[in-house]
mmCIF file of C-alpha atoms in Angstrom:
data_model
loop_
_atom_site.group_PDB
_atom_site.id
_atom_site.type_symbol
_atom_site.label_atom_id
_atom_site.label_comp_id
_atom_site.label_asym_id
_atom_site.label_seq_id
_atom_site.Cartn_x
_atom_site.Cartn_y
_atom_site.Cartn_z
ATOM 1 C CA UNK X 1 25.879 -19.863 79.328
ATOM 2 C CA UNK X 2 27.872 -21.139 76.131
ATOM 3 C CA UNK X 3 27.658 -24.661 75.187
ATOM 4 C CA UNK X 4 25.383 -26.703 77.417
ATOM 5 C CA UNK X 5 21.776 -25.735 75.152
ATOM 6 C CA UNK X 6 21.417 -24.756 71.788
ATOM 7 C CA UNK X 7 20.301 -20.971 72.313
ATOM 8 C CA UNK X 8 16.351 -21.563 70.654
ATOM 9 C CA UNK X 9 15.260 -18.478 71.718
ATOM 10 C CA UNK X 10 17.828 -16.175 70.991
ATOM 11 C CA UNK X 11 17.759 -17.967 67.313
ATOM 12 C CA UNK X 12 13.616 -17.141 67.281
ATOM 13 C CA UNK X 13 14.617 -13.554 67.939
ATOM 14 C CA UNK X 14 16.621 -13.516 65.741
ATOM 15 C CA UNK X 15 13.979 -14.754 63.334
ATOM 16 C CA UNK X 16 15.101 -18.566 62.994
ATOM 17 C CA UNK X 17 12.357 -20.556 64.413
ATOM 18 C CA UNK X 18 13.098 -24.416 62.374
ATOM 19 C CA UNK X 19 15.412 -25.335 65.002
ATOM 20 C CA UNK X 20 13.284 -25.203 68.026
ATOM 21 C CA UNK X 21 10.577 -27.018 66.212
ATOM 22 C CA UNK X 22 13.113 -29.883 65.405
ATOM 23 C CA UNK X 23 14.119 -29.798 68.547
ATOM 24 C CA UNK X 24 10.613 -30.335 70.004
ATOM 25 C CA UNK X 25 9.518 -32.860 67.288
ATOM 26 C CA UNK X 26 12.533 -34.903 67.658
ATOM 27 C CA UNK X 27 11.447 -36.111 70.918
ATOM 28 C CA UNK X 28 7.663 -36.721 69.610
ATOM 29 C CA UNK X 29 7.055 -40.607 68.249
ATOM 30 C CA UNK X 30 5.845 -40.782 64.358
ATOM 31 C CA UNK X 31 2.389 -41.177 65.822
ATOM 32 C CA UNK X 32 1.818 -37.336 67.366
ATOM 33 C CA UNK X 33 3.869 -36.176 63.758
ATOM 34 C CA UNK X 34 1.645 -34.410 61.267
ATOM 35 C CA UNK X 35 0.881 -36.069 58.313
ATOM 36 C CA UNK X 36 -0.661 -35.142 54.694
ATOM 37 C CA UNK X 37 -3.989 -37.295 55.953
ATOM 38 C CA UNK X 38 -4.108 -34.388 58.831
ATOM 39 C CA UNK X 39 -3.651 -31.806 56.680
ATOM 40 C CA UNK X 40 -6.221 -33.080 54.191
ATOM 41 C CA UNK X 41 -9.213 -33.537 57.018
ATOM 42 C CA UNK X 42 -8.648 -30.230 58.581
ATOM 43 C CA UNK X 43 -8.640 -28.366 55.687
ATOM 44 C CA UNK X 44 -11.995 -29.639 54.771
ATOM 45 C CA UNK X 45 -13.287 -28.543 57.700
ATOM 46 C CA UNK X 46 -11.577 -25.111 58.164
ATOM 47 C CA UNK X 47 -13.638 -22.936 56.699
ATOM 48 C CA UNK X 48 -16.299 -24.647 60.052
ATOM 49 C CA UNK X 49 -13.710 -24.423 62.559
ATOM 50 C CA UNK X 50 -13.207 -20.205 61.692
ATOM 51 C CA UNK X 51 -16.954 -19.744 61.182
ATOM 52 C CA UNK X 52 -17.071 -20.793 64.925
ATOM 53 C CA UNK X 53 -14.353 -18.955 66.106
ATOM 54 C CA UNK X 54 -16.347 -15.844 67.688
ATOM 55 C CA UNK X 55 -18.386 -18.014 69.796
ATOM 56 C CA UNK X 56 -15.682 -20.056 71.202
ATOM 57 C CA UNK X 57 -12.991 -16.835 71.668
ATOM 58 C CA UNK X 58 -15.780 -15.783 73.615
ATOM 59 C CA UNK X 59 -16.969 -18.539 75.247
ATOM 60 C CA UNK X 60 -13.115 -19.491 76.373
ATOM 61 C CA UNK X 61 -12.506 -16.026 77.389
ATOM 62 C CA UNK X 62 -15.623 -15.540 79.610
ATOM 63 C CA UNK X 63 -14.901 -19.254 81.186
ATOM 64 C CA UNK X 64 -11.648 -18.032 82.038
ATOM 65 C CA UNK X 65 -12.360 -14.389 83.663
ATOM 66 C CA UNK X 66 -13.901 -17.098 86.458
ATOM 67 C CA UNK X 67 -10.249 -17.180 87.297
ATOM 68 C CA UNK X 68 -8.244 -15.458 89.714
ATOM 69 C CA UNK X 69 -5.699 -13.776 86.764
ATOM 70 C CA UNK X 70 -5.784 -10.571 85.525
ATOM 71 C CA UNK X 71 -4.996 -11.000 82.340
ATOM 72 C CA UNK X 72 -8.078 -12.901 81.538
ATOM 73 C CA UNK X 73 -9.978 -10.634 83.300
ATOM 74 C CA UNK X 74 -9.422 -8.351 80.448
ATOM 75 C CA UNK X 75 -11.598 -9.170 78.300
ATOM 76 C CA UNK X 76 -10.613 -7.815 75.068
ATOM 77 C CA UNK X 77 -6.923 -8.162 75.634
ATOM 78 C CA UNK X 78 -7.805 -11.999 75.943
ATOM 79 C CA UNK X 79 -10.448 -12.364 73.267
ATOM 80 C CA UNK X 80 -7.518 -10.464 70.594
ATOM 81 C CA UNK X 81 -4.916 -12.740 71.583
ATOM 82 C CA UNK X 82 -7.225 -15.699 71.538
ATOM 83 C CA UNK X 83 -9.154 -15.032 68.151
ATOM 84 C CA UNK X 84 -5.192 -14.772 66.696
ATOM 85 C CA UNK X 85 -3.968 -17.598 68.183
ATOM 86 C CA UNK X 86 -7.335 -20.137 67.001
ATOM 87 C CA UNK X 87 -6.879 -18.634 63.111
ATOM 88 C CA UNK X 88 -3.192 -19.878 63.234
ATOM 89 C CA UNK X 89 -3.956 -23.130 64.779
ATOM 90 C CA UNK X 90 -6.602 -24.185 62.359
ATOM 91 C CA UNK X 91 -3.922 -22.987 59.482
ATOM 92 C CA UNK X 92 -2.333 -26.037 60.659
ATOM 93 C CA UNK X 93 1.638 -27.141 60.714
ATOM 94 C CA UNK X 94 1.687 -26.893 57.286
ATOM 95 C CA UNK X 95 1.535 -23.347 57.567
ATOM 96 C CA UNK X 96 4.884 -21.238 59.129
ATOM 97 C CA UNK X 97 2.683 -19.176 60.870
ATOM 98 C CA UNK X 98 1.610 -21.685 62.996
ATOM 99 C CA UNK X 99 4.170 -22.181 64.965
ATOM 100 C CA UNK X 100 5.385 -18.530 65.342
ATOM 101 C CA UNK X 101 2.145 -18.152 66.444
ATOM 102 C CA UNK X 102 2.523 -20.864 69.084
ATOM 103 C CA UNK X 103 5.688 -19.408 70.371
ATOM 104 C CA UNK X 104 4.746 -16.198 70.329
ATOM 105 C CA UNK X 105 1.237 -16.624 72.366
ATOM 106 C CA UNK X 106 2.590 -18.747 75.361
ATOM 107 C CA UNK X 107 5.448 -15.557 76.156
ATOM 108 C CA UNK X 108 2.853 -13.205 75.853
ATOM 109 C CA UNK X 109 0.831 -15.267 77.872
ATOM 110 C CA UNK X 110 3.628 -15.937 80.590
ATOM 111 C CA UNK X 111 4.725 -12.108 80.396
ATOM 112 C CA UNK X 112 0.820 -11.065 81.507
ATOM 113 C CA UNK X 113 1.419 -13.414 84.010
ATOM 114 C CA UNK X 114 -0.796 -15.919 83.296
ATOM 115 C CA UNK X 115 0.312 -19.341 84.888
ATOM 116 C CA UNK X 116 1.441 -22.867 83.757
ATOM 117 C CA UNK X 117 -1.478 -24.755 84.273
ATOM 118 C CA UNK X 118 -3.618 -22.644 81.852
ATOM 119 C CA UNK X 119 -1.191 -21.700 79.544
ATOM 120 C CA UNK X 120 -0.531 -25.427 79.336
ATOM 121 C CA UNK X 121 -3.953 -26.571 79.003
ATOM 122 C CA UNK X 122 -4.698 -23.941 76.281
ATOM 123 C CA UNK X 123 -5.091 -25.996 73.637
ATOM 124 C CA UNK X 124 -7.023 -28.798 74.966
ATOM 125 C CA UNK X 125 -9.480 -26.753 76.591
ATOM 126 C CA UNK X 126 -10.101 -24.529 73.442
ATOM 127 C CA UNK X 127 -9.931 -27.646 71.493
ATOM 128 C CA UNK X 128 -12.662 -29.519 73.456
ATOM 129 C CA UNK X 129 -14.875 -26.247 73.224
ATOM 130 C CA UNK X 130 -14.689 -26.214 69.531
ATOM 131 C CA UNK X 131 -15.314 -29.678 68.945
ATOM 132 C CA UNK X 132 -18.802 -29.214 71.162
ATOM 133 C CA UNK X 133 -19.737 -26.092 69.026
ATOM 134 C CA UNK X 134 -19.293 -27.787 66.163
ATOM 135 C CA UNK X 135 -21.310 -30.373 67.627
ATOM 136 C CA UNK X 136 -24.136 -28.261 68.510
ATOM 137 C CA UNK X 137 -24.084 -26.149 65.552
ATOM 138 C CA UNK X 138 -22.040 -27.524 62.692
ATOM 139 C CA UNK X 139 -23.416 -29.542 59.785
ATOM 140 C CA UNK X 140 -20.829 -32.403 60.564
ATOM 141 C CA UNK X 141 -21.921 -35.914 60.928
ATOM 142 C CA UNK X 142 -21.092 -37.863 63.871
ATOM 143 C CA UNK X 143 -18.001 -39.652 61.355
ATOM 144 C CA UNK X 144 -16.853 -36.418 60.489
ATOM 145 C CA UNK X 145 -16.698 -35.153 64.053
ATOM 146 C CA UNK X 146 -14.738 -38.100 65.437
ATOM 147 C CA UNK X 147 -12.124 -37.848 62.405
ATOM 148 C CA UNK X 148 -12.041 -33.742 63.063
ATOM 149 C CA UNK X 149 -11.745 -34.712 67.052
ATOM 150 C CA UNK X 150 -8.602 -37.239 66.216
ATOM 151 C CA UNK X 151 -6.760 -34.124 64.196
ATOM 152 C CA UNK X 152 -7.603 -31.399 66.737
ATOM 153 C CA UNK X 153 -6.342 -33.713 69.414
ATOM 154 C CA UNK X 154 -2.996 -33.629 67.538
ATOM 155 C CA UNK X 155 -2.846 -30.233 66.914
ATOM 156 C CA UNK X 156 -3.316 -29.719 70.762
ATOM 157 C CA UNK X 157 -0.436 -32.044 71.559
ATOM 158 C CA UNK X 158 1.715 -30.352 69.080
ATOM 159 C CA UNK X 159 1.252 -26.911 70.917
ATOM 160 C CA UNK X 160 1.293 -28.424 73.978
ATOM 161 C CA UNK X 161 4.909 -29.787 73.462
ATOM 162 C CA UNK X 162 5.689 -26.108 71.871
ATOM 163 C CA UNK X 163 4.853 -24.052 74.722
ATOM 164 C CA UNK X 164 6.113 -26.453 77.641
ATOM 165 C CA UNK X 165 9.402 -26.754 75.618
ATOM 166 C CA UNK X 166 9.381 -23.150 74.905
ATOM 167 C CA UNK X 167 8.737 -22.320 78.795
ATOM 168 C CA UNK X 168 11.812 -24.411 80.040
ATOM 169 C CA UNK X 169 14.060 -22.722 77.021
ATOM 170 C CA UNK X 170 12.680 -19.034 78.393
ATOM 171 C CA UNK X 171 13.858 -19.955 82.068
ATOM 172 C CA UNK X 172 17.118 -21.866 81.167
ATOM 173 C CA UNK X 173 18.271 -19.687 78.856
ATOM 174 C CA UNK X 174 17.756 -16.348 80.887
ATOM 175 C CA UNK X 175 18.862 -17.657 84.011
ATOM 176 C CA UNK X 176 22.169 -19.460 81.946
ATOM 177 C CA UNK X 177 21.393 -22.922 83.706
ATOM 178 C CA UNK X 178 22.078 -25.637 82.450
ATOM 179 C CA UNK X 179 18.542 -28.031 81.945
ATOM 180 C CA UNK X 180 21.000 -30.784 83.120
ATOM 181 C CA UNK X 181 20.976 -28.811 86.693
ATOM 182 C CA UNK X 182 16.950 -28.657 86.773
ATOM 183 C CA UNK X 183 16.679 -32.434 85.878
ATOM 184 C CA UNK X 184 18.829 -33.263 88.824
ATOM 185 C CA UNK X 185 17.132 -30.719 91.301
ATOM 186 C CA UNK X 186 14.079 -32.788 89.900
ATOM 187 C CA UNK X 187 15.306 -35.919 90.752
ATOM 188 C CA UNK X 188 15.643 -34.642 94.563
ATOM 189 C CA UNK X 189 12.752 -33.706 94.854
ATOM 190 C CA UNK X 190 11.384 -36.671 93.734
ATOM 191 C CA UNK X 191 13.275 -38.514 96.048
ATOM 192 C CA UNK X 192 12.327 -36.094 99.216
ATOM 193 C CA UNK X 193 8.571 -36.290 98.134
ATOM 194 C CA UNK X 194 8.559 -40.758 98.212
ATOM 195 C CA UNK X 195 10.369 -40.706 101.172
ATOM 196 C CA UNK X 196 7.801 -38.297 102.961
ATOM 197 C CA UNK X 197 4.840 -39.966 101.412
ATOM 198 C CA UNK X 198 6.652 -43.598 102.239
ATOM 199 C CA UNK X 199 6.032 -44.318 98.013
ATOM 200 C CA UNK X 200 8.014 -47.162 95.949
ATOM 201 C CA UNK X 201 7.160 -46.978 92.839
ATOM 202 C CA UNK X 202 9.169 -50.144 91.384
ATOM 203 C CA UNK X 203 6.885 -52.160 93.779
#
């Protein structure tokens, strides 16, 4: 496994986590990047978003026990790891913390076997929940909750991007295969499905 990846997550455990994050915001448009008008709007309304934060650990954790994964069955194990996880993403990108804390949530998240399709949804799904708290029980105007909905939906993209890209580094790196070979096998598979479902998508 020498020189077809940069090794990301050898250099996070080894403490260096800035090139992963270029890595994953090169490939972002100037549109999902975060900006000083971001930073500005969620830190007025911070101090709301943590003052909400033990009603929606709870409320995502007990929404998710529905679910047939252990992990999230465990109720405190979940609502720790949650609760740490919604502090750091309110800090915003601004803050390092935030995306160690990204990183570090979707492996431990992964190694208690919790799944892709949550682990990716994450931070939509907490997202959405906050902004209807807030809606219910915040003193924001109807403005201020469409600006705050606008920033939140970036921050969820952000760690979105983070843990998908930090998934695929996991797997390639450990298993020393290229990402080349899982874009072709991709491809094939691609290929097999639209000829078994009789699909052209150029038409």
């Amino acid at each position: 496994m020498a020189n077809h990846v940069v090794l990301y997550i050898k250099e996070l455990e080894e403490g260096n986590y800035r090139p992963f994050i270029e890595h994953v915001l090169n490939q972002l448009p100037s549109v999902l990047q975060w900006s000083s008008d971001d930073d500005k709007i969620l830190s007025m309304f911070r101090q709301d978003l943590l003052r909400i934060g033990d009603s929606l650990v709870k409320e995502y954790c007990n929404e998710m026990s529905t679910v047939n994964i252990d992990f999230f069955k465990r109720r405190n194990e979940c609502e720790i790891l949650i609760n740490d996880w919604w502090k750091s993403f309110v800090s915003g990108p601004s803050n390092n913390d935030f995306w160690v804390k990204q990183e570090l949530t979707v492996l431990e998240l992964f190694g208690n076997n919790v799944g892709v399709a949550p682990i990716m949804v994450l931070p939509d799904h907490i997202g959405t929940l906050a902004l209807v708290l807030l809606g219910k029980f915040g003193n924001i105007s109807t403005e201020q909750l469409g600006l705050l909905s606008i920033v939140i939906g970036k921050l969820a993209t952000l760690s979105t991007a983070l843990f998908g890209e930090t998934l695929v580094h996991l797997l390639v790196e450990e298993t020393g295969t290229p990402l080349s070979a899982f874009m072709v096998l991709a491809e094939h598979a691609a290929n097999k499905i639209k000829n078994a479902m009789n699909i052209d998508l150029k038409s």
